[in-house]
C-alpha positions as protocol buffer text, in pm:
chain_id: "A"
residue {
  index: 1
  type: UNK
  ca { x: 13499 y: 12119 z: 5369 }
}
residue {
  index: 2
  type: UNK
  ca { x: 13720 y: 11879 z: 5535 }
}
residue {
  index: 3
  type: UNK
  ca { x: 13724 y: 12096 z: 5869 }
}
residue {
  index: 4
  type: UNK
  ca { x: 13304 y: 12062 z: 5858 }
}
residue {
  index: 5
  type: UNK
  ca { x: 13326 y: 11699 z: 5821 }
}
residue {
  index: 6
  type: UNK
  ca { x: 13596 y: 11644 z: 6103 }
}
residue {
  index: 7
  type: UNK
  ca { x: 13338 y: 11888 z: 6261 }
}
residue {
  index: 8
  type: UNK
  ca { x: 13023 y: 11679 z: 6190 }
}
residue {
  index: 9
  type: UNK
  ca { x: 13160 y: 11355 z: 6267 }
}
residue {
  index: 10
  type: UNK
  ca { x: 13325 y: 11427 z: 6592 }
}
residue {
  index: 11
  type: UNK
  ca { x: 13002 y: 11608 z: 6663 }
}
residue {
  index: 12
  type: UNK
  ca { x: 12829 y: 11279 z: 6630 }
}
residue {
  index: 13
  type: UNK
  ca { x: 13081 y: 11071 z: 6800 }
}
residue {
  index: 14
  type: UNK
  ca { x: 12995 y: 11303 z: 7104 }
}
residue {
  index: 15
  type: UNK
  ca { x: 12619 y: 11256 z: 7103 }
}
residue {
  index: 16
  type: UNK
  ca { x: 12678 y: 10884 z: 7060 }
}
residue {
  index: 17
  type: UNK
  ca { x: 12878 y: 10862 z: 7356 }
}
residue {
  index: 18
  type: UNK
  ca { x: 12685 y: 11122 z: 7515 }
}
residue {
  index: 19
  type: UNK
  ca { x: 12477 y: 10877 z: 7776 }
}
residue {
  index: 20
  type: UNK
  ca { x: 12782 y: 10727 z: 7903 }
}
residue {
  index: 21
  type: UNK
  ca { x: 12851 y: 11140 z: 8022 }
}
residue {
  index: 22
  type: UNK
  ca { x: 12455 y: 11117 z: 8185 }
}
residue {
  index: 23
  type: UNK
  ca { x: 12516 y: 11007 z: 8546 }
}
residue {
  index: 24
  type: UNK
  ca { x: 12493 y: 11258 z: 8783 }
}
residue {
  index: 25
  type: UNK
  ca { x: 12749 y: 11386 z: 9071 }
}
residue {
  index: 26
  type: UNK
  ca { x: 12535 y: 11560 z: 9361 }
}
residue {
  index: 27
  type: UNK
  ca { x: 12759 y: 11674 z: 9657 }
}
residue {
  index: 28
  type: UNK
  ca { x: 13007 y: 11399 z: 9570 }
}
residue {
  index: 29
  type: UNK
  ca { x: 12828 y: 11134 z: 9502 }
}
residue {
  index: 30
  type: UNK
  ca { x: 12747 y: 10976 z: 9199 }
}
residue {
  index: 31
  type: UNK
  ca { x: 12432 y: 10837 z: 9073 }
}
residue {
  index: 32
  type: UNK
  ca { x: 12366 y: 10632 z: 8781 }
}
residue {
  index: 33
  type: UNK
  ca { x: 12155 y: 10709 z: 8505 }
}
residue {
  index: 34
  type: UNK
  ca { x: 11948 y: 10426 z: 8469 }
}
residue {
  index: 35
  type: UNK
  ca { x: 11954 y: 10112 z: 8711 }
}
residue {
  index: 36
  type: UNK
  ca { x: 11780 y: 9774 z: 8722 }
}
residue {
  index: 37
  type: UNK
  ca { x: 11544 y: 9629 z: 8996 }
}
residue {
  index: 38
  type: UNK
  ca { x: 11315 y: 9308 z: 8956 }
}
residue {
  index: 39
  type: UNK
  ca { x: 11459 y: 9293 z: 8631 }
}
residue {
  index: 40
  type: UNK
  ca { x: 11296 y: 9651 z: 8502 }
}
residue {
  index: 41
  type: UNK
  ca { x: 11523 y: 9906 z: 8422 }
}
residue {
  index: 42
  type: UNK
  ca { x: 11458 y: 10211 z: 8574 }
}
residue {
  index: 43
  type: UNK
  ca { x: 11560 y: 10587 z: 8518 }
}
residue {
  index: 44
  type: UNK
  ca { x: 11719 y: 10845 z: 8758 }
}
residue {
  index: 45
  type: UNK
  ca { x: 11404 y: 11071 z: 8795 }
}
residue {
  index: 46
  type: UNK
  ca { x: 11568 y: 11331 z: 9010 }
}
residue {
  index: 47
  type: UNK
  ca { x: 11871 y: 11350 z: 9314 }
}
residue {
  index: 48
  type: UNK
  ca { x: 11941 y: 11646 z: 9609 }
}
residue {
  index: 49
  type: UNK
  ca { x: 12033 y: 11700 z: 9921 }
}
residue {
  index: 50
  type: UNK
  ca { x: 11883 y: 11694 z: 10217 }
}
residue {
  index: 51
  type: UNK
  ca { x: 11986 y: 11990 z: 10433 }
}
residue {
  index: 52
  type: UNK
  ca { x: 11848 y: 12009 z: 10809 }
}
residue {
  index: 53
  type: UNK
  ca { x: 11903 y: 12397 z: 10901 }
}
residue {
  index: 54
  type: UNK
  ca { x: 12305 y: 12450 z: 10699 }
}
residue {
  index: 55
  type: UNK
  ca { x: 12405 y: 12113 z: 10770 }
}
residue {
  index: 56
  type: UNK
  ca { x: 12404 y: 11853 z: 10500 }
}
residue {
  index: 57
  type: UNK
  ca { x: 12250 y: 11538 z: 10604 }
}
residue {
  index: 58
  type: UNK
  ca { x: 12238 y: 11299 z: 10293 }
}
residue {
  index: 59
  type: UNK
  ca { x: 12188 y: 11268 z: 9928 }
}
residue {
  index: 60
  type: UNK
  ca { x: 11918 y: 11107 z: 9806 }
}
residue {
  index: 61
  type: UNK
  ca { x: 11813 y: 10989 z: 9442 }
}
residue {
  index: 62
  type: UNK
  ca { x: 11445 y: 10861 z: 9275 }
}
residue {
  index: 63
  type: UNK
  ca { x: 11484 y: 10619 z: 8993 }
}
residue {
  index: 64
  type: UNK
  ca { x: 11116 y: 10549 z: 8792 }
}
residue {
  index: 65
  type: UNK
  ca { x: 11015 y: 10331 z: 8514 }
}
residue {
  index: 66
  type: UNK
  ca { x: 10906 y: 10677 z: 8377 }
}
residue {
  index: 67
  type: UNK
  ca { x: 11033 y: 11031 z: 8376 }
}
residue {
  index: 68
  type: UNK
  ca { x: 10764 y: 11230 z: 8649 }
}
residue {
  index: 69
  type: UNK
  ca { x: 10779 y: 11612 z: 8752 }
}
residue {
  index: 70
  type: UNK
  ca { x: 10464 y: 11585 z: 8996 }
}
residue {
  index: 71
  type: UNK
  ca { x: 10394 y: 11367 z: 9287 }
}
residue {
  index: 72
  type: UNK
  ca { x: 10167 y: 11169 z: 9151 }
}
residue {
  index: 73
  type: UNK
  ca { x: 10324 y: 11073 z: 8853 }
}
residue {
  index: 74
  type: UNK
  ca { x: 10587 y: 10893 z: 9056 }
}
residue {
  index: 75
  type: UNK
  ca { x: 10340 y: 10762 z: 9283 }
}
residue {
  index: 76
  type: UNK
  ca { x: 10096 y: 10583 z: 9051 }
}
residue {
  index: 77
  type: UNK
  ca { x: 10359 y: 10499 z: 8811 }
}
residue {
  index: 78
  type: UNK
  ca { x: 10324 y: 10074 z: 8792 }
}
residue {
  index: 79
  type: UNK
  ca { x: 10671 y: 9874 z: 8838 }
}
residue {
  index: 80
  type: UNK
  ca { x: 10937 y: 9863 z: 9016 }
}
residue {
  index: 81
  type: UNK
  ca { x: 11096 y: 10207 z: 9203 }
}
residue {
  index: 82
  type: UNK
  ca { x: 11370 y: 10291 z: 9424 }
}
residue {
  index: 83
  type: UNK
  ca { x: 11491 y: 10548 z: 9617 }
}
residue {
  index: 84
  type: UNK
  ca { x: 11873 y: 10554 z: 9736 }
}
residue {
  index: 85
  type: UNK
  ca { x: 12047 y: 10782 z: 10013 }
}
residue {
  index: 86
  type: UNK
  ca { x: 12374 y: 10859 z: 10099 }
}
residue {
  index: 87
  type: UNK
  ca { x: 12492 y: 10986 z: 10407 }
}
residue {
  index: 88
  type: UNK
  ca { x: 12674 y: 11293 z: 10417 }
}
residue {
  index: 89
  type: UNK
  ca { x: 12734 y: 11274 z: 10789 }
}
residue {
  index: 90
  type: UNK
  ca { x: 12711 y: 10966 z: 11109 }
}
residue {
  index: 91
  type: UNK
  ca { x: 12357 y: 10909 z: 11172 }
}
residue {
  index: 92
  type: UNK
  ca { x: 12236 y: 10729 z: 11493 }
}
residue {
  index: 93
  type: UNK
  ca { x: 11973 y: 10480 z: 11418 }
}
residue {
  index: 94
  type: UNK
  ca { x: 11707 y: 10630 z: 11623 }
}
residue {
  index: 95
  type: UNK
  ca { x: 11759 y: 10976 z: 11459 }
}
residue {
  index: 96
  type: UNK
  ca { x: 11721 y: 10803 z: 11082 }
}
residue {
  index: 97
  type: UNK
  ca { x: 11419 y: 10592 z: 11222 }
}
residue {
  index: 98
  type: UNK
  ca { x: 11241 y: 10864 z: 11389 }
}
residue {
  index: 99
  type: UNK
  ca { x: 11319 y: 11100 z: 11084 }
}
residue {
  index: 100
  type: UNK
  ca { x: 11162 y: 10844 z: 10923 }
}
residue {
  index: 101
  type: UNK
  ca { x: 10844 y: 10774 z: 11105 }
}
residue {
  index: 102
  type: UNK
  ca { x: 10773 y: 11170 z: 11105 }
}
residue {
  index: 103
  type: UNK
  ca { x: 10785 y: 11201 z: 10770 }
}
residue {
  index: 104
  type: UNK
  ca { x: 10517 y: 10916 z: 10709 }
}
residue {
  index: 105
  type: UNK
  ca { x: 10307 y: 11086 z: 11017 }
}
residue {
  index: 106
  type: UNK
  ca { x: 10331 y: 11419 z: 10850 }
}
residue {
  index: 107
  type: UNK
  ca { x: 10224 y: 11309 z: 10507 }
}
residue {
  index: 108
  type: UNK
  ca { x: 9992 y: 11047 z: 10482 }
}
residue {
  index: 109
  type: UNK
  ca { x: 9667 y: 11014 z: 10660 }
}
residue {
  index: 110
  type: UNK
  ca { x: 9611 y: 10903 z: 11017 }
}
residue {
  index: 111
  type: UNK
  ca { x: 9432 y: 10598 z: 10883 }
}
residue {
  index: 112
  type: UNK
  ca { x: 9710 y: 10493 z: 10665 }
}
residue {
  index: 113
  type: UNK
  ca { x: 9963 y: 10588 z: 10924 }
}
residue {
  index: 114
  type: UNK
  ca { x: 9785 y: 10356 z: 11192 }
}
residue {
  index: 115
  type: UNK
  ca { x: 9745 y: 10087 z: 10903 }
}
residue {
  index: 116
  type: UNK
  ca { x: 10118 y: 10100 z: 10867 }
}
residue {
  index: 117
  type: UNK
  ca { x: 10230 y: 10137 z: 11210 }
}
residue {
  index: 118
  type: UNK
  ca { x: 10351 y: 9791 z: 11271 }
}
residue {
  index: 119
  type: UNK
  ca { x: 10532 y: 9818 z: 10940 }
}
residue {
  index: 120
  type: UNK
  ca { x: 10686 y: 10114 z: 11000 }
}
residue {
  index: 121
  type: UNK
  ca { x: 10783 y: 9947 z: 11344 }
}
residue {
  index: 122
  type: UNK
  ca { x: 10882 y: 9646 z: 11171 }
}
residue {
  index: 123
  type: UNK
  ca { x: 11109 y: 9902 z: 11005 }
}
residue {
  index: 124
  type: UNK
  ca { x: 11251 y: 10048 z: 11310 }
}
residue {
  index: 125
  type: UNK
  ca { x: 11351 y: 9711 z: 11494 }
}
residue {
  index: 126
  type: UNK
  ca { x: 11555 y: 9654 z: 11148 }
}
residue {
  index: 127
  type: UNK
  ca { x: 11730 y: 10003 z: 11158 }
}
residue {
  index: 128
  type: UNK
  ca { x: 11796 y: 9961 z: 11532 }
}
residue {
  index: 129
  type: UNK
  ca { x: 11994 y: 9666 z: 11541 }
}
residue {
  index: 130
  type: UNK
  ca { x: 12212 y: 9830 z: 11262 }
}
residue {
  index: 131
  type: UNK
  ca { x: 12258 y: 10094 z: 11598 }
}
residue {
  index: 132
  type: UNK
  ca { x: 12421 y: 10397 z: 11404 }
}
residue {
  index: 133
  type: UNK
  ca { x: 12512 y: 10480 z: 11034 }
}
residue {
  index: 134
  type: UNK
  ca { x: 12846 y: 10625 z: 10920 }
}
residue {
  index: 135
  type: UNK
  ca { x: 12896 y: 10878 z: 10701 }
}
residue {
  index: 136
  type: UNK
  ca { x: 12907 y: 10702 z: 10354 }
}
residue {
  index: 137
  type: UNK
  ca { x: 12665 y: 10502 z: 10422 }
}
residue {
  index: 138
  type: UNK
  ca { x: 12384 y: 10353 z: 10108 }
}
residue {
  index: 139
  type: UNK
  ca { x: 12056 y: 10269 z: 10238 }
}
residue {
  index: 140
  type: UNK
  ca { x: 11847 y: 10194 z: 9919 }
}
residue {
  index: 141
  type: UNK
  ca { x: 11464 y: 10176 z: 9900 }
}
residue {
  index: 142
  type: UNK
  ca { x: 11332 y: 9931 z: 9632 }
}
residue {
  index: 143
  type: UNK
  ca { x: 10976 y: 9860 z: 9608 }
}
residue {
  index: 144
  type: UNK
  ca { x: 10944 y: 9520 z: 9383 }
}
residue {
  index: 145
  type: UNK
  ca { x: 10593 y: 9431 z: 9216 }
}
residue {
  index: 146
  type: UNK
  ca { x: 10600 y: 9062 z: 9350 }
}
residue {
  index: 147
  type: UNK
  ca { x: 10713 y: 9104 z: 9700 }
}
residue {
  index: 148
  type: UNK
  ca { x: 10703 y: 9441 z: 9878 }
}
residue {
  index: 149
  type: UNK
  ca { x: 10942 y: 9737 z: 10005 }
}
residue {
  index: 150
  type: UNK
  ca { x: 11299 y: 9604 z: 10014 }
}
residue {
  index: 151
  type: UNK
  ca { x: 11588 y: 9757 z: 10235 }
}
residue {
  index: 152
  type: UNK
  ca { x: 11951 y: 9784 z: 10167 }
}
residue {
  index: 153
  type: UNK
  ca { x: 12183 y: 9885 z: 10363 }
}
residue {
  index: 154
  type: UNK
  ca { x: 12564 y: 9946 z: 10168 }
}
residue {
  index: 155
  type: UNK
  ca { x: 12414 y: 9647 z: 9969 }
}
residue {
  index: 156
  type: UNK
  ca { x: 12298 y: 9400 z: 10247 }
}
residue {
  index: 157
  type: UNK
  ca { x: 11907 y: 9347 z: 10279 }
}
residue {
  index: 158
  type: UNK
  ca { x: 11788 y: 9416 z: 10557 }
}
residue {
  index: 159
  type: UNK
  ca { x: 11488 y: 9228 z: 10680 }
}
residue {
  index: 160
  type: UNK
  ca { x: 11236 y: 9040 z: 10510 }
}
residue {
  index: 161
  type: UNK
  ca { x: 11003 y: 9237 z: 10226 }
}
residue {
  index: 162
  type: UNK
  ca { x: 10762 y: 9461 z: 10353 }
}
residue {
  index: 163
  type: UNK
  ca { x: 10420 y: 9386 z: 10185 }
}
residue {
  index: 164
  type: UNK
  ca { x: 10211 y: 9596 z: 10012 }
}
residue {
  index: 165
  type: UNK
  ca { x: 10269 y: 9895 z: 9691 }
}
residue {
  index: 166
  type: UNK
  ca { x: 10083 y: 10157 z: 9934 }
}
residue {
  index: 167
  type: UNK
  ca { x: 10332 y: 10119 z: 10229 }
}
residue {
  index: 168
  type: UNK
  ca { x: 10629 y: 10204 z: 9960 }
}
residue {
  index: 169
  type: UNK
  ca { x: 10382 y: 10516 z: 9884 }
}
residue {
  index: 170
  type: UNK
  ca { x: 10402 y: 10611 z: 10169 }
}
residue {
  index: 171
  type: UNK
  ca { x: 10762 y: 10617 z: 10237 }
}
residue {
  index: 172
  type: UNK
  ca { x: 10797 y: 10810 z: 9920 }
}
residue {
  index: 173
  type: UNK
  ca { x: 10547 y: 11082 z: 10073 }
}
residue {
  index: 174
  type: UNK
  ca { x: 10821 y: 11131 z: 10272 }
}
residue {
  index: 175
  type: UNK
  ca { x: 11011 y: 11301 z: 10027 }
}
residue {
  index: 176
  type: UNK
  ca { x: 10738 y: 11386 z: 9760 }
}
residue {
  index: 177
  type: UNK
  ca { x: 10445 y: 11444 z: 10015 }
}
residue {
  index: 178
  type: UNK
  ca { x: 10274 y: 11745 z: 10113 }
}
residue {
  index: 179
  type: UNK
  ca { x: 10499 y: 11845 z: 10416 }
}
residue {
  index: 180
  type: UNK
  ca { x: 10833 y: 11644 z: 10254 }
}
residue {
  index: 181
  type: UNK
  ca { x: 11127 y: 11662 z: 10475 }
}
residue {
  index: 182
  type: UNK
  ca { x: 11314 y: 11914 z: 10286 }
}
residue {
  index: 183
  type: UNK
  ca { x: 11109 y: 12080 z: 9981 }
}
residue {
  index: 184
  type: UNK
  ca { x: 11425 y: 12181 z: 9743 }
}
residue {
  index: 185
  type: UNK
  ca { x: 11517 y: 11824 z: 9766 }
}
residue {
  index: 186
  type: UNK
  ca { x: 11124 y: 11736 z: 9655 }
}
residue {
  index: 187
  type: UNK
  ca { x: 11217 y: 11926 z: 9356 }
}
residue {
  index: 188
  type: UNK
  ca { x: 11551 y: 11800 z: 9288 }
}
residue {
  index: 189
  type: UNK
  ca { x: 11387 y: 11411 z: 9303 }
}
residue {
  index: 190
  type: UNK
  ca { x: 11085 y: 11564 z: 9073 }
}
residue {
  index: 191
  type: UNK
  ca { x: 11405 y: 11695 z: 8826 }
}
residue {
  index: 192
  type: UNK
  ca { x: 11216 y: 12026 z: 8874 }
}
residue {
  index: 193
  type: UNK
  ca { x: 11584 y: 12172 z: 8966 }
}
């Protein structure tokens, strides 16, 4: 009887403790299980890795208000979101950038990519004076209610906010979209893996 209680209790003590044991490790890097932006905590939704033929190219994590599997559950979701990358290898600024702007092209409509373009330019101009990324590198994606689509970059904004819930959308297409950059890692960020 005393073995089942020892049992029971450490049994307990192990589901208490249990979030603590949550975060996740993908290819080395760790992410959180929850987070806090604009003063809403958010979840870790999902986190892969973005491979480009064999070669690893960065890790890359959603955090929601909400838990979503489909696309549009992370889309419409209302609040705060974020998406954060790490590098898994040196990235030149144009190669990130025009990554970047392909992915939008490729998954959201010509009307919204034209709306956007000078955003998404806007975008660009901040990436290039960065000039190249190192291996290591955090560039975090927060989209806050009150202002807009906020860039870090290993924890330094970059740029003033980017107006506007629909251009954050669309960045997330990237990933989540129809044609995402990588669909494995669309699944991983959807926790469908």
């Amino acid at each position: 009887m005393k073995k089942l209680v020892t049992a029971l209790s450490l049994a307990t003590l192990a589901g208490l403790s249990a979030p603590a044991w949550a975060a996740i490790e993908v290819d080395g890097v760790r992410f959180e299980d929850t987070i806090e932006v604009a003063n809403q905590k958010l979840q870790l939704n999902g986190a892969g890795v973005r491979e480009k033929v064999v070669i690893d190219v960065y890790v890359a994590s959603l955090y929601l208000p909400h838990k979503g599997s489909t696309t549009e559950e992370a889309l419409n979701q209302p609040g705060a979101k974020s998406v954060h990358t790490v590098l898994l290898r040196d990235v030149t600024a144009q190669d990130f950038v025009g990554a970047l702007i392909k992915g939008f092209k490729a998954n959201n409509s010509a009307e919204q990519y034209d709306r956007y373009l000078p955003r998404l330019q806007e975008l660009s101009r901040l990436m290039e004076q960065v000039g190249s990324a190192r291996k290591g590198t955090v560039v975090k994606i927060d989209y806050l209610p009150q202002s807009g689509t906020r860039i870090y970059l290993d924890g330094k904004q970059q740029g003033a906010d980017i107006p506007g819930e629909e251009f954050f959308q669309g960045l997330l297409r990237i990933w989540l979209g129809p044609k995402p950059v990588d669909a494995s890692l669309k699944a991983a960020l959807l926790g469908r893996q």
